[in-house]
C-alpha positions as a Python dict, from the first residue, in 0.01 Angstrom:
ca = {
    (1, 'I'): (0, 0, 0),
    (2, 'N'): (-365, 148, 115),
    (3, 'E'): (-272, 473, -83),
    (4, 'G'): (-171, 330, -392),
    (5, 'L'): (-494, 127, -405),
    (6, 'L'): (-700, 409, -305),
    (7, 'A'): (-530, 601, -598),
    (8, 'L'): (-579, 332, -820),
    (9, 'G'): (-931, 333, -715),
    (10, 'N'): (-981, 678, -813),
    (11, 'V'): (-826, 622, -1154),
    (12, 'I'): (-1031, 331, -1241),
    (13, 'N'): (-1354, 550, -1133),
    (14, 'A'): (-1265, 824, -1362),
    (15, 'L'): (-1200, 567, -1644),
    (16, 'A'): (-1491, 353, -1628),
    (17, 'D'): (-1745, 649, -1568),
    (18, 'D'): (-2037, 554, -1771),
    (19, 'Q'): (-2179, 909, -1810),
    (20, 'R'): (-1865, 1045, -1943),
    (21, 'L'): (-1817, 752, -2193),
    (22, 'A'): (-2181, 795, -2311),
    (23, 'K'): (-2120, 1174, -2385),
    (24, 'N'): (-1779, 1127, -2490),
    (25, 'E'): (-1661, 1389, -2255),
    (26, 'K'): (-1311, 1414, -2139),
    (27, 'V'): (-1237, 1422, -1770),
    (28, 'H'): (-919, 1444, -1575),
    (29, 'V'): (-772, 1107, -1465),
    (30, 'P'): (-553, 1141, -1140),
    (31, 'Y'): (-246, 941, -1258),
    (32, 'R'): (-28, 1131, -1048),
    (33, 'Q'): (-170, 1060, -705),
    (34, 'S'): (44, 765, -656),
    (35, 'K'): (368, 580, -796),
    (36, 'L'): (129, 281, -883),
    (37, 'T'): (-97, 460, -1104),
    (38, 'R'): (196, 658, -1258),
    (39, 'L'): (342, 301, -1346),
    (40, 'L'): (7, 151, -1454),
    (41, 'Q'): (-103, 459, -1675),
    (42, 'D'): (-34, 324, -2001),
    (43, 'A'): (-197, -15, -1914),
    (44, 'L'): (-501, 156, -1776),
    (45, 'G'): (-566, 422, -2026),
    (46, 'G'): (-337, 368, -2295),
    (47, 'N'): (-361, 179, -2625),
    (48, 'S'): (-333, -166, -2459),
    (49, 'Q'): (-509, -470, -2391),
    (50, 'T'): (-524, -518, -2004),
    (51, 'L'): (-626, -837, -1771),
    (52, 'F'): (-745, -768, -1406),
    (53, 'L'): (-707, -1058, -1204),
    (54, 'A'): (-912, -1052, -888),
    (55, 'C'): (-792, -1293, -589),
    (56, 'V'): (-1072, -1355, -369),
    (57, 'S'): (-1121, -1604, -77),
    (58, 'P'): (-1417, -1819, 1),
    (59, 'S'): (-1345, -1784, 371),
    (60, 'D'): (-1624, -1596, 579),
    (61, 'T'): (-1350, -1434, 767),
    (62, 'N'): (-1225, -1244, 446),
    (63, 'A'): (-1593, -1172, 297),
    (64, 'S'): (-1565, -778, 334),
    (65, 'E'): (-1217, -804, 148),
    (66, 'T'): (-1345, -1055, -132),
    (67, 'L'): (-1661, -815, -167),
    (68, 'S'): (-1416, -504, -187),
    (69, 'T'): (-1225, -670, -441),
    (70, 'L'): (-1527, -786, -653),
    (71, 'Q'): (-1655, -437, -659),
    (72, 'Y'): (-1307, -328, -762),
    (73, 'A'): (-1303, -580, -1054),
    (74, 'N'): (-1669, -451, -1136),
    (75, 'R'): (-1563, -118, -1192),
    (76, 'A'): (-1259, -172, -1376),
    (77, 'R'): (-1416, -389, -1641),
    (78, 'N'): (-1595, -108, -1739),
    (79, 'I'): (-1281, 72, -1869),
    (80, 'K'): (-1252, 61, -2260),
    (81, 'N'): (-937, 116, -2414),
    (82, 'Q'): (-869, 107, -2780),
    (83, 'P'): (-551, -106, -2869),
    (84, 'T'): (-327, -18, -3160),
    (85, 'K'): (-22, -172, -3316),
    (86, 'N'): (296, 34, -3200),
    (87, 'V'): (510, 91, -3520),
    (88, 'D'): (868, 153, -3484),
    (89, 'G'): (963, 417, -3736),
    (90, 'T'): (1328, 314, -3692),
    (91, 'A'): (1259, -50, -3793),
    (92, 'L'): (1063, 45, -4128),
    (93, 'E'): (1332, 301, -4212),
    (94, 'L'): (1625, 26, -4171),
    (95, 'Q'): (1388, -192, -4399),
    (96, 'R'): (1352, 58, -4656),
    (97, 'L'): (1736, 120, -4633),
    (98, 'H'): (1813, -233, -4676),
    (99, 'A'): (1564, -274, -4962),
    (100, 'L'): (1738, 68, -5156),
    (101, 'T'): (2092, -105, -5092),
    (102, 'Y'): (1976, -420, -5254),
    (103, 'V'): (1847, -252, -5569),
    (104, 'L'): (2156, -48, -5581),
    (105, 'E'): (2375, -340, -5575),
    (106, 'C'): (2217, -524, -5841),
}
């Protein structure tokens, strides 16, 4: 799990790099470092809206883990995606053919 979280942190750092975003530069995002980042690739850097939920504890014994989680979430909030509507060409073609069939039958 730690290897996957480390890889996820590297991906988040690459996607949330403010200097790169300001210059509109492309940078290599290491999605292939772990199975976790491969699975989350579309959600993190794709055209979707993504919600990060950080679970923290108010206990003093978990303070270091809570701080680490909050830093993780703070970096993740800098990721900017541009969601777009996915259009299924097959559905559009089917709709067009149904309309054509209706016209030809009349």
